[in-house]
PDB file of C-alpha atoms in Angstrom:
ATOM      1  CA  MET A   1      -0.011  -0.037  -0.003  1.00  0.00           C
ATOM      2  CA  ASN A   2       1.189   3.510  -0.832  1.00  0.00           C
ATOM      3  CA  THR A   3       1.666   4.877   2.674  1.00  0.00           C
ATOM      4  CA  ALA A   4       2.514   8.435   1.468  1.00  0.00           C
ATOM      5  CA  PHE A   5      -0.596   8.492  -0.470  1.00  0.00           C
ATOM      6  CA  LEU A   6      -2.550   7.354   2.576  1.00  0.00           C
ATOM      7  CA  ARG A   7      -0.964  10.001   4.726  1.00  0.00           C
ATOM      8  CA  SER A   8      -1.893  12.785   2.270  1.00  0.00           C
ATOM      9  CA  CYS A   9      -5.563  11.431   2.366  1.00  0.00           C
ATOM     10  CA  LEU A  10      -5.709  11.682   6.117  1.00  0.00           C
ATOM     11  CA  ARG A  11      -4.713  15.351   6.331  1.00  0.00           C
ATOM     12  CA  PRO A  12      -8.097  16.738   4.823  1.00  0.00           C
ATOM     13  CA  TRP A  13      -9.904  14.024   6.899  1.00  0.00           C
ATOM     14  CA  GLY A  14      -8.516  15.476  10.082  1.00  0.00           C
ATOM     15  CA  THR A  15      -9.397  19.022   9.143  1.00  0.00           C
ATOM     16  CA  ALA A  16     -13.008  17.903   8.565  1.00  0.00           C
ATOM     17  CA  LEU A  17     -13.217  16.100  11.970  1.00  0.00           C
ATOM     18  CA  ALA A  18     -11.893  19.069  13.665  1.00  0.00           C
ATOM     19  CA  ALA A  19     -14.633  21.341  12.101  1.00  0.00           C
ATOM     20  CA  ALA A  20     -17.413  18.923  12.685  1.00  0.00           C
ATOM     21  CA  PRO A  21     -18.569  20.103  16.137  1.00  0.00           C
ATOM     22  CA  LEU A  22     -19.157  23.628  14.773  1.00  0.00           C
ATOM     23  CA  LEU A  23     -21.101  22.282  11.784  1.00  0.00           C
ATOM     24  CA  LEU A  24     -23.263  19.939  13.865  1.00  0.00           C
ATOM     25  CA  ALA A  25     -24.437  22.169  16.604  1.00  0.00           C
ATOM     26  CA  THR A  26     -28.061  22.087  15.316  1.00  0.00           C
ATOM     27  CA  ALA A  27     -28.087  18.389  14.127  1.00  0.00           C
ATOM     28  CA  CYS A  28     -30.102  16.002  16.205  1.00  0.00           C
ATOM     29  CA  SER A  29     -32.365  14.019  13.853  1.00  0.00           C
ATOM     30  CA  ALA A  30     -31.732  10.365  12.614  1.00  0.00           C
ATOM     31  CA  PRO A  31     -29.813  10.470   9.388  1.00  0.00           C
ATOM     32  CA  ARG A  32     -31.756   9.409   6.354  1.00  0.00           C
ATOM     33  CA  ALA A  33     -29.174  10.192   3.662  1.00  0.00           C
ATOM     34  CA  ILE A  34     -28.179   6.989   1.735  1.00  0.00           C
ATOM     35  CA  ILE A  35     -24.444   7.085   0.998  1.00  0.00           C
ATOM     36  CA  ALA A  36     -23.758   3.341   0.759  1.00  0.00           C
ATOM     37  CA  THR A  37     -23.149   1.600  -2.561  1.00  0.00           C
ATOM     38  CA  GLY A  38     -24.343  -2.030  -3.461  1.00  0.00           C
ATOM     39  CA  LYS A  39     -20.866  -3.343  -2.543  1.00  0.00           C
ATOM     40  CA  VAL A  40     -20.508  -3.918   1.293  1.00  0.00           C
ATOM     41  CA  THR A  41     -17.250  -3.354   3.133  1.00  0.00           C
ATOM     42  CA  PRO A  42     -14.867  -6.242   2.262  1.00  0.00           C
ATOM     43  CA  GLN A  43     -14.097  -8.644   5.066  1.00  0.00           C
ATOM     44  CA  GLY A  44     -11.478  -7.198   7.513  1.00  0.00           C
ATOM     45  CA  GLU A  45     -11.633  -3.588   6.144  1.00  0.00           C
ATOM     46  CA  PHE A  46     -12.804  -0.397   7.908  1.00  0.00           C
ATOM     47  CA  ARG A  47     -14.654   2.560   6.384  1.00  0.00           C
ATOM     48  CA  VAL A  48     -14.935   5.744   8.378  1.00  0.00           C
ATOM     49  CA  GLY A  49     -16.839   8.818   7.266  1.00  0.00           C
ATOM     50  CA  TYR A  50     -18.384  12.194   7.956  1.00  0.00           C
ATOM     51  CA  ASN A  51     -21.608  13.165   6.285  1.00  0.00           C
ATOM     52  CA  GLN A  52     -23.298  16.625   6.211  1.00  0.00           C
ATOM     53  CA  GLY A  53     -26.723  17.133   4.859  1.00  0.00           C
ATOM     54  CA  PHE A  54     -30.017  19.044   5.155  1.00  0.00           C
ATOM     55  CA  ASN A  55     -33.493  17.659   6.012  1.00  0.00           C
ATOM     56  CA  LEU A  56     -36.037  19.741   4.027  1.00  0.00           C
ATOM     57  CA  ALA A  57     -39.642  18.485   4.872  1.00  0.00           C
ATOM     58  CA  THR A  58     -42.834  20.191   3.462  1.00  0.00           C
ATOM     59  CA  ALA A  59     -45.071  19.383   6.492  1.00  0.00           C
ATOM     60  CA  PRO A  60     -43.407  21.652   8.994  1.00  0.00           C
ATOM     61  CA  LEU A  61     -42.944  24.320   6.440  1.00  0.00           C
ATOM     62  CA  ALA A  62     -46.661  24.175   5.824  1.00  0.00           C
ATOM     63  CA  LYS A  63     -47.420  24.499   9.564  1.00  0.00           C
ATOM     64  CA  ALA A  64     -45.007  27.362  10.304  1.00  0.00           C
ATOM     65  CA  GLY A  65     -46.563  30.383   8.616  1.00  0.00           C
ATOM     66  CA  SER A  66     -46.091  33.992   9.802  1.00  0.00           C
ATOM     67  CA  ALA A  67     -49.420  33.805  11.674  1.00  0.00           C
ATOM     68  CA  VAL A  68     -48.281  30.758  13.669  1.00  0.00           C
ATOM     69  CA  LYS A  69     -44.946  32.372  14.473  1.00  0.00           C
ATOM     70  CA  GLU A  70     -46.729  35.660  15.711  1.00  0.00           C
ATOM     71  CA  ALA A  71     -49.097  33.544  17.771  1.00  0.00           C
ATOM     72  CA  ALA A  72     -46.266  31.747  19.420  1.00  0.00           C
ATOM     73  CA  SER A  73     -44.473  34.965  20.303  1.00  0.00           C
ATOM     74  CA  GLN A  74     -47.629  36.430  21.742  1.00  0.00           C
ATOM     75  CA  ALA A  75     -48.455  33.322  23.673  1.00  0.00           C
ATOM     76  CA  ALA A  76     -45.014  33.098  25.195  1.00  0.00           C
ATOM     77  CA  SER A  77     -45.264  36.668  26.568  1.00  0.00           C
ATOM     78  CA  GLN A  78     -48.608  36.065  28.440  1.00  0.00           C
ATOM     79  CA  GLN A  79     -49.189  34.728  31.848  1.00  0.00           C
ATOM     80  CA  LYS A  80     -52.505  33.157  30.789  1.00  0.00           C
ATOM     81  CA  VAL A  81     -53.264  31.895  27.346  1.00  0.00           C
ATOM     82  CA  ASP A  82     -56.892  31.142  26.088  1.00  0.00           C
ATOM     83  CA  TYR A  83     -57.395  28.036  24.076  1.00  0.00           C
ATOM     84  CA  THR A  84     -58.105  29.025  20.551  1.00  0.00           C
ATOM     85  CA  ASP A  85     -57.555  27.711  16.956  1.00  0.00           C
ATOM     86  CA  ALA A  86     -54.169  29.309  17.169  1.00  0.00           C
ATOM     87  CA  THR A  87     -53.202  27.041  20.120  1.00  0.00           C
ATOM     88  CA  THR A  88     -54.132  24.074  17.993  1.00  0.00           C
ATOM     89  CA  GLN A  89     -51.974  25.318  15.214  1.00  0.00           C
ATOM     90  CA  LEU A  90     -49.021  25.747  17.617  1.00  0.00           C
ATOM     91  CA  GLN A  91     -49.281  22.009  18.655  1.00  0.00           C
ATOM     92  CA  ALA A  92     -49.421  20.925  14.949  1.00  0.00           C
ATOM     93  CA  ALA A  93     -46.251  22.959  14.126  1.00  0.00           C
ATOM     94  CA  ALA A  94     -44.407  21.412  17.120  1.00  0.00           C
ATOM     95  CA  LEU A  95     -45.469  17.986  15.987  1.00  0.00           C
ATOM     96  CA  ALA A  96     -44.536  18.508  12.350  1.00  0.00           C
ATOM     97  CA  TYR A  97     -41.033  19.526  13.416  1.00  0.00           C
ATOM     98  CA  ILE A  98     -40.527  16.519  15.620  1.00  0.00           C
ATOM     99  CA  LEU A  99     -41.915  14.114  12.972  1.00  0.00           C
ATOM    100  CA  ASP A 100     -39.694  15.663  10.256  1.00  0.00           C
ATOM    101  CA  PRO A 101     -37.686  18.691  11.054  1.00  0.00           C
ATOM    102  CA  VAL A 102     -36.260  21.268   8.706  1.00  0.00           C
ATOM    103  CA  GLN A 103     -32.725  21.486   9.800  1.00  0.00           C
ATOM    104  CA  PRO A 104     -29.073  20.481   9.092  1.00  0.00           C
ATOM    105  CA  THR A 105     -28.304  16.704   9.706  1.00  0.00           C
ATOM    106  CA  ALA A 106     -24.921  15.301  10.083  1.00  0.00           C
ATOM    107  CA  ASP A 107     -23.126  12.120  11.404  1.00  0.00           C
ATOM    108  CA  LEU A 108     -19.779  10.440  12.001  1.00  0.00           C
ATOM    109  CA  ASN A 109     -19.780   6.824  10.955  1.00  0.00           C
ATOM    110  CA  ILE A 110     -17.679   3.693  10.908  1.00  0.00           C
ATOM    111  CA  ARG A 111     -18.128   0.311   9.126  1.00  0.00           C
ATOM    112  CA  TYR A 112     -16.497  -2.978   9.313  1.00  0.00           C
ATOM    113  CA  GLY A 113     -16.526  -5.919   7.005  1.00  0.00           C
ATOM    114  CA  ILE A 114     -17.448  -8.966   9.206  1.00  0.00           C
ATOM    115  CA  VAL A 115     -17.503 -11.751   6.603  1.00  0.00           C
ATOM    116  CA  PRO A 116     -17.807 -11.747   2.812  1.00  0.00           C
ATOM    117  CA  ARG A 117     -21.125 -10.039   1.785  1.00  0.00           C
ATOM    118  CA  LEU A 118     -21.924  -8.699   5.241  1.00  0.00           C
ATOM    119  CA  ASP A 119     -20.894  -5.651   7.172  1.00  0.00           C
ATOM    120  CA  ALA A 120     -22.065  -3.556  10.147  1.00  0.00           C
ATOM    121  CA  GLY A 121     -21.739   0.080  11.264  1.00  0.00           C
ATOM    122  CA  PHE A 122     -22.472   2.718  13.810  1.00  0.00           C
ATOM    123  CA  LYS A 123     -23.328   6.350  13.296  1.00  0.00           C
ATOM    124  CA  TYR A 124     -23.271   9.090  15.887  1.00  0.00           C
ATOM    125  CA  ALA A 125     -25.643  11.905  14.630  1.00  0.00           C
ATOM    126  CA  PHE A 126     -25.251  14.256  17.526  1.00  0.00           C
ATOM    127  CA  GLY A 127     -28.382  13.320  19.379  1.00  0.00           C
ATOM    128  CA  SER A 128     -29.265  10.094  17.565  1.00  0.00           C
ATOM    129  CA  TYR A 129     -27.545   6.773  17.844  1.00  0.00           C
ATOM    130  CA  VAL A 130     -27.754   4.535  14.771  1.00  0.00           C
ATOM    131  CA  PHE A 131     -26.835   0.927  14.333  1.00  0.00           C
ATOM    132  CA  ASP A 132     -26.963  -0.590  10.826  1.00  0.00           C
ATOM    133  CA  THR A 133     -25.925  -3.689   8.774  1.00  0.00           C
ATOM    134  CA  GLN A 134     -25.810  -4.489   5.083  1.00  0.00           C
ATOM    135  CA  TYR A 135     -25.919  -7.740   3.122  1.00  0.00           C
ATOM    136  CA  GLN A 136     -24.586  -7.974  -0.439  1.00  0.00           C
ATOM    137  CA  LEU A 137     -26.849  -9.761  -2.932  1.00  0.00           C
ATOM    138  CA  LEU A 138     -24.933  -9.406  -6.132  1.00  0.00           C
ATOM    139  CA  GLY A 139     -21.419  -8.702  -7.336  1.00  0.00           C
ATOM    140  CA  PRO A 140     -17.854  -9.608  -6.341  1.00  0.00           C
ATOM    141  CA  THR A 141     -16.555  -9.321  -2.884  1.00  0.00           C
ATOM    142  CA  GLY A 142     -12.866  -8.359  -3.413  1.00  0.00           C
ATOM    143  CA  SER A 143     -10.945  -5.145  -2.870  1.00  0.00           C
ATOM    144  CA  PRO A 144      -8.990  -2.829  -5.189  1.00  0.00           C
ATOM    145  CA  GLU A 145      -5.822  -4.522  -3.848  1.00  0.00           C
ATOM    146  CA  ASN A 146      -7.266  -8.024  -4.286  1.00  0.00           C
ATOM    147  CA  PRO A 147      -9.930  -7.887  -6.890  1.00  0.00           C
ATOM    148  CA  ASP A 148     -12.125 -10.930  -7.462  1.00  0.00           C
ATOM    149  CA  ARG A 149     -11.903 -12.612 -10.879  1.00  0.00           C
ATOM    150  CA  GLY A 150     -14.225 -10.869 -13.309  1.00  0.00           C
ATOM    151  CA  ALA A 151     -14.296  -7.551 -11.396  1.00  0.00           C
ATOM    152  CA  ALA A 152     -14.129  -4.651 -13.728  1.00  0.00           C
ATOM    153  CA  SER A 153     -15.512  -1.156 -14.368  1.00  0.00           C
ATOM    154  CA  GLY A 154     -19.184  -1.188 -14.886  1.00  0.00           C
ATOM    155  CA  THR A 155     -19.813  -4.360 -12.679  1.00  0.00           C
ATOM    156  CA  THR A 156     -23.215  -4.307 -11.008  1.00  0.00           C
ATOM    157  CA  TYR A 157     -23.516  -4.712  -7.218  1.00  0.00           C
ATOM    158  CA  ALA A 158     -26.792  -4.945  -5.105  1.00  0.00           C
ATOM    159  CA  SER A 159     -27.406  -5.066  -1.345  1.00  0.00           C
ATOM    160  CA  ILE A 160     -30.086  -4.662   1.181  1.00  0.00           C
ATOM    161  CA  GLY A 161     -29.618  -2.884   4.511  1.00  0.00           C
ATOM    162  CA  LEU A 162     -31.117  -2.429   7.852  1.00  0.00           C
ATOM    163  CA  GLN A 163     -30.673   0.684  10.085  1.00  0.00           C
ATOM    164  CA  PHE A 164     -32.109   1.353  13.431  1.00  0.00           C
ATOM    165  CA  ALA A 165     -31.946   4.762  15.196  1.00  0.00           C
ATOM    166  CA  THR A 166     -33.158   5.931  18.497  1.00  0.00           C
ATOM    167  CA  GLN A 167     -33.221   9.366  20.099  1.00  0.00           C
ATOM    168  CA  ARG A 168     -34.885  11.662  22.445  1.00  0.00           C
ATOM    169  CA  ALA A 169     -36.515  14.134  20.088  1.00  0.00           C
ATOM    170  CA  LYS A 170     -36.456  17.834  20.578  1.00  0.00           C
ATOM    171  CA  LEU A 171     -37.491  20.828  18.634  1.00  0.00           C
ATOM    172  CA  PRO A 172     -34.742  22.617  16.527  1.00  0.00           C
ATOM    173  CA  SER A 173     -33.137  25.664  17.910  1.00  0.00           C
ATOM    174  CA  LEU A 174     -35.367  28.206  16.233  1.00  0.00           C
ATOM    175  CA  PRO A 175     -36.814  31.237  18.136  1.00  0.00           C
ATOM    176  CA  PHE A 176     -40.540  30.549  17.389  1.00  0.00           C
ATOM    177  CA  LEU A 177     -40.184  26.952  18.301  1.00  0.00           C
ATOM    178  CA  SER A 178     -38.673  27.932  21.540  1.00  0.00           C
ATOM    179  CA  ASP A 179     -41.737  30.045  22.195  1.00  0.00           C
ATOM    180  CA  ILE A 180     -44.007  27.234  21.364  1.00  0.00           C
ATOM    181  CA  ASN A 181     -42.188  24.851  23.815  1.00  0.00           C
ATOM    182  CA  SER A 182     -42.389  27.468  26.599  1.00  0.00           C
ATOM    183  CA  VAL A 183     -46.237  27.416  26.184  1.00  0.00           C
ATOM    184  CA  LEU A 184     -46.783  23.750  25.565  1.00  0.00           C
ATOM    185  CA  ASN A 185     -43.954  22.041  27.492  1.00  0.00           C
ATOM    186  CA  PHE A 186     -43.604  19.504  24.659  1.00  0.00           C
ATOM    187  CA  ARG A 187     -41.682  16.253  25.084  1.00  0.00           C
ATOM    188  CA  ALA A 188     -41.156  13.374  22.656  1.00  0.00           C
ATOM    189  CA  THR A 189     -39.039  10.327  21.929  1.00  0.00           C
ATOM    190  CA  ARG A 190     -38.723   8.425  18.642  1.00  0.00           C
ATOM    191  CA  ASN A 191     -37.235   5.233  17.055  1.00  0.00           C
ATOM    192  CA  ASP A 192     -36.644   4.864  13.315  1.00  0.00           C
ATOM    193  CA  LEU A 193     -36.096   1.767  11.179  1.00  0.00           C
ATOM    194  CA  LEU A 194     -34.696   2.213   7.552  1.00  0.00           C
ATOM    195  CA  VAL A 195     -34.490  -0.575   4.886  1.00  0.00           C
ATOM    196  CA  PRO A 196     -32.583   0.573   1.768  1.00  0.00           C
ATOM    197  CA  LEU A 197     -32.317  -1.657  -1.375  1.00  0.00           C
ATOM    198  CA  THR A 198     -29.228  -0.422  -3.254  1.00  0.00           C
ATOM    199  CA  PHE A 199     -27.865  -0.999  -6.750  1.00  0.00           C
ATOM    200  CA  SER A 200     -24.639   0.364  -8.065  1.00  0.00           C
ATOM    201  CA  GLN A 201     -22.193   0.301 -11.051  1.00  0.00           C
ATOM    202  CA  SER A 202     -18.542   0.357 -10.276  1.00  0.00           C
ATOM    203  CA  PHE A 203     -16.003   2.985 -11.574  1.00  0.00           C
ATOM    204  CA  GLY A 204     -12.839   0.748 -11.955  1.00  0.00           C
ATOM    205  CA  PRO A 205     -12.488  -2.731 -10.587  1.00  0.00           C
ATOM    206  CA  GLU A 206     -14.145  -3.187  -7.030  1.00  0.00           C
ATOM    207  CA  GLU A 207     -15.009   0.560  -6.879  1.00  0.00           C
ATOM    208  CA  GLU A 208     -11.345   1.592  -7.100  1.00  0.00           C
ATOM    209  CA  ILE A 209     -12.358   5.073  -8.250  1.00  0.00           C
ATOM    210  CA  GLY A 210     -15.992   5.047  -7.018  1.00  0.00           C
ATOM    211  CA  ALA A 211     -19.482   4.123  -8.144  1.00  0.00           C
ATOM    212  CA  ILE A 212     -22.891   5.374  -8.991  1.00  0.00           C
ATOM    213  CA  SER A 213     -25.619   4.033  -6.686  1.00  0.00           C
ATOM    214  CA  TYR A 214     -29.418   4.307  -6.650  1.00  0.00           C
ATOM    215  CA  GLY A 215     -32.295   2.427  -5.098  1.00  0.00           C
ATOM    216  CA  LEU A 216     -35.456   2.415  -3.049  1.00  0.00           C
ATOM    217  CA  VAL A 217     -35.985   2.925   0.739  1.00  0.00           C
ATOM    218  CA  TYR A 218     -38.742   1.898   3.204  1.00  0.00           C
ATOM    219  CA  ALA A 219     -38.774   3.537   6.577  1.00  0.00           C
ATOM    220  CA  HIS A 220     -40.927   3.105   9.697  1.00  0.00           C
ATOM    221  CA  SER A 221     -40.996   5.493  12.736  1.00  0.00           C
ATOM    222  CA  TRP A 222     -42.415   5.064  16.141  1.00  0.00           C
ATOM    223  CA  VAL A 223     -43.107   8.354  18.100  1.00  0.00           C
ATOM    224  CA  SER A 224     -44.225   9.056  21.688  1.00  0.00           C
ATOM    225  CA  TYR A 225     -45.227  12.609  22.521  1.00  0.00           C
ATOM    226  CA  GLY A 226     -47.126  14.666  25.167  1.00  0.00           C
ATOM    227  CA  PHE A 227     -47.886  18.226  26.236  1.00  0.00           C
ATOM    228  CA  ALA A 228     -47.869  19.510  29.850  1.00  0.00           C
ATOM    229  CA  PRO A 229     -48.848  23.209  29.590  1.00  0.00           C
ATOM    230  CA  THR A 230     -49.292  25.207  32.861  1.00  0.00           C
ATOM    231  CA  LYS A 231     -50.841  28.495  31.363  1.00  0.00           C
ATOM    232  CA  ILE A 232     -53.370  27.391  28.833  1.00  0.00           C
ATOM    233  CA  TYR A 233     -56.979  27.854  29.849  1.00  0.00           C
ATOM    234  CA  ASN A 234     -60.443  26.993  28.461  1.00  0.00           C
ATOM    235  CA  GLY A 235     -62.492  29.782  29.957  1.00  0.00           C
ATOM    236  CA  SER A 236     -61.586  29.677  33.638  1.00  0.00           C
ATOM    237  CA  VAL A 237     -60.483  26.086  33.640  1.00  0.00           C
ATOM    238  CA  GLN A 238     -56.897  25.148  33.052  1.00  0.00           C
ATOM    239  CA  VAL A 239     -56.471  22.752  30.160  1.00  0.00           C
ATOM    240  CA  PRO A 240     -55.240  19.366  31.413  1.00  0.00           C
ATOM    241  CA  GLU A 241     -51.921  17.971  30.033  1.00  0.00           C
ATOM    242  CA  LEU A 242     -51.930  15.452  27.250  1.00  0.00           C
ATOM    243  CA  PRO A 243     -50.189  12.304  28.513  1.00  0.00           C
ATOM    244  CA  LEU A 244     -47.817  10.447  26.327  1.00  0.00           C
ATOM    245  CA  GLN A 245     -49.375   9.230  23.079  1.00  0.00           C
ATOM    246  CA  SER A 246     -47.781   6.563  20.780  1.00  0.00           C
ATOM    247  CA  ARG A 247     -47.978   6.737  17.051  1.00  0.00           C
ATOM    248  CA  ASN A 248     -46.112   5.176  14.157  1.00  0.00           C
ATOM    249  CA  PHE A 249     -45.940   5.682  10.363  1.00  0.00           C
ATOM    250  CA  SER A 250     -44.248   4.572   7.257  1.00  0.00           C
ATOM    251  CA  SER A 251     -42.170   6.398   4.679  1.00  0.00           C
ATOM    252  CA  PHE A 252     -41.382   5.415   1.096  1.00  0.00           C
ATOM    253  CA  GLY A 253     -38.540   6.925  -0.989  1.00  0.00           C
ATOM    254  CA  GLY A 254     -35.743   6.682  -3.425  1.00  0.00           C
ATOM    255  CA  PHE A 255     -32.115   7.913  -3.722  1.00  0.00           C
ATOM    256  CA  VAL A 256     -29.104   8.329  -5.840  1.00  0.00           C
ATOM    257  CA  ASN A 257     -25.503   9.035  -4.979  1.00  0.00           C
ATOM    258  CA  LEU A 258     -22.004   9.290  -6.438  1.00  0.00           C
ATOM    259  CA  LYS A 259     -18.912   7.826  -4.906  1.00  0.00           C
ATOM    260  CA  LEU A 260     -15.881   9.618  -6.378  1.00  0.00           C
ATOM    261  CA  GLY A 261     -12.178   9.317  -5.426  1.00  0.00           C
ATOM    262  CA  TYR A 262      -9.345   6.794  -5.562  1.00  0.00           C
ATOM    263  CA  ARG A 263      -8.681   3.683  -3.337  1.00  0.00           C
ATOM    264  CA  TYR A 264      -8.585   5.295   0.056  1.00  0.00           C
ATOM    265  CA  LEU A 265     -10.524   8.633   0.072  1.00  0.00           C
ATOM    266  CA  TYR A 266     -13.884   9.407  -1.387  1.00  0.00           C
ATOM    267  CA  VAL A 267     -16.346  12.259  -1.697  1.00  0.00           C
ATOM    268  CA  ILE A 268     -19.987  11.137  -1.791  1.00  0.00           C
ATOM    269  CA  PRO A 269     -22.742  13.628  -2.832  1.00  0.00           C
ATOM    270  CA  ALA A 270     -26.213  12.154  -2.455  1.00  0.00           C
ATOM    271  CA  VAL A 271     -29.932  13.047  -2.465  1.00  0.00           C
ATOM    272  CA  SER A 272     -32.866  11.048  -1.033  1.00  0.00           C
ATOM    273  CA  VAL A 273     -36.633  11.802  -1.449  1.00  0.00           C
ATOM    274  CA  PHE A 274     -39.320  10.399   0.836  1.00  0.00           C
ATOM    275  CA  TYR A 275     -43.157  10.669   1.084  1.00  0.00           C
ATOM    276  CA  GLN A 276     -44.964   9.879   4.356  1.00  0.00           C
ATOM    277  CA  ASN A 277     -48.469  10.051   5.593  1.00  0.00           C
ATOM    278  CA  TYR A 278     -47.788  10.735   9.259  1.00  0.00           C
ATOM    279  CA  GLY A 279     -51.434   9.995  10.341  1.00  0.00           C
ATOM    280  CA  ASP A 280     -53.769  11.590  12.948  1.00  0.00           C
ATOM    281  CA  TYR A 281     -52.420  12.958  16.313  1.00  0.00           C
ATOM    282  CA  ALA A 282     -54.341  13.856  19.418  1.00  0.00           C
ATOM    283  CA  LEU A 283     -53.876  17.302  20.811  1.00  0.00           C
ATOM    284  CA  LEU A 284     -54.871  19.233  24.069  1.00  0.00           C
ATOM    285  CA  ASN A 285     -58.505  19.920  24.781  1.00  0.00           C
ATOM    286  CA  GLY A 286     -59.781  16.950  22.815  1.00  0.00           C
ATOM    287  CA  THR A 287     -58.646  18.278  19.414  1.00  0.00           C
ATOM    288  CA  SER A 288     -56.433  16.506  16.757  1.00  0.00           C
ATOM    289  CA  THR A 289     -54.530  17.152  13.650  1.00  0.00           C
ATOM    290  CA  SER A 290     -53.380  14.995  10.548  1.00  0.00           C
ATOM    291  CA  LEU A 291     -50.111  15.455   8.730  1.00  0.00           C
ATOM    292  CA  SER A 292     -48.394  14.349   5.470  1.00  0.00           C
ATOM    293  CA  GLY A 293     -45.729  15.473   3.262  1.00  0.00           C
ATOM    294  CA  VAL A 294     -42.545  14.996   1.147  1.00  0.00           C
ATOM    295  CA  THR A 295     -38.984  15.211   2.536  1.00  0.00           C
ATOM    296  CA  PHE A 296     -35.804  16.029   0.487  1.00  0.00           C
ATOM    297  CA  VAL A 297     -32.422  14.973   1.880  1.00  0.00           C
ATOM    298  CA  PRO A 298     -29.409  16.336  -0.040  1.00  0.00           C
ATOM    299  CA  SER A 299     -26.077  15.510   1.457  1.00  0.00           C
ATOM    300  CA  ILE A 300     -22.384  15.380   0.929  1.00  0.00           C
ATOM    301  CA  GLY A 301     -19.940  13.142   2.643  1.00  0.00           C
ATOM    302  CA  LEU A 302     -16.263  12.261   2.984  1.00  0.00           C
ATOM    303  CA  GLN A 303     -15.261   8.603   3.368  1.00  0.00           C
ATOM    304  CA  LEU A 304     -11.917   7.089   4.273  1.00  0.00           C
ATOM    305  CA  ARG A 305     -11.190   3.410   3.436  1.00  0.00           C
ATOM    306  CA  ILE A 306      -8.786   1.465   5.642  1.00  0.00           C
ATOM    307  CA  PRO A 307      -7.694  -1.630   3.816  1.00  0.00           C
ATOM    308  CA  ASN A 308      -7.271  -5.038   5.450  1.00  0.00           C
ATOM    309  CA  LEU A 309      -3.519  -4.952   6.040  1.00  0.00           C
ATOM    310  CA  MET A 310      -3.391  -8.723   6.803  1.00  0.00           C
ATOM    311  CA  LYS A 311      -3.923  -9.739   3.317  1.00  0.00           C
TER     312      LYS A 311
END
């Protein structure tokens, strides 16, 4: 292995890691950017990476108009808040941002090739902990240093993955959402399951200079939430809190990504698109809301490949 080349690759990687805490200050949602190719990590190899993206969902944008922001600011400044249609809208906006926030997303990740055709990994998404595995259905299992017979540029790979994420959800750090939380005392937790089916074509043998990947994704989310306000009244009667409610919903989507580099270091731009019907959600005072929408997840990542030095 060309150690001089590897050292040169590590220098920009170290710079990226040093800058990561500043870039990730607002990231706390489970990552949904698909940056994997159809080829899993070869046995005995490590891949470490940093990925920066943005979660752009239509549901919270639709619920966060100027009237809602003004109502949140006004309610936060009052000692007593009368329950009105505006209060219902504040709850719907808070839920929309928990279900699918509009905010930066990022993670540091590591993967290891356990056996031929199977790898596993861990992502730390600065508030979310993610465990995943991937099984290769199609294509050779060699490496650029030790390619399998028949591996060549244009070889097709396919794999199926499974990702589980858990987090204590919180509203993004936006002024009007802080106002909403001060009025509603909102709390929530969520778990997410992601199943990507990935196809890719190799650039060079065994993805030596990268690959183009595309596929379909199924996701399922479980959410628990509740409101415990102390200053919302229906007439002269204080509105009772809403105890923890449990809901779940499915998402369906597709993605495409490019892996570009040489042997040890790759840049991976990607975009994923999801549609989800979040369903119906109980609110304070016996009211409810329903939500649905489309989510776009553009991202760009940096991946370092650490070959199996024992071979």
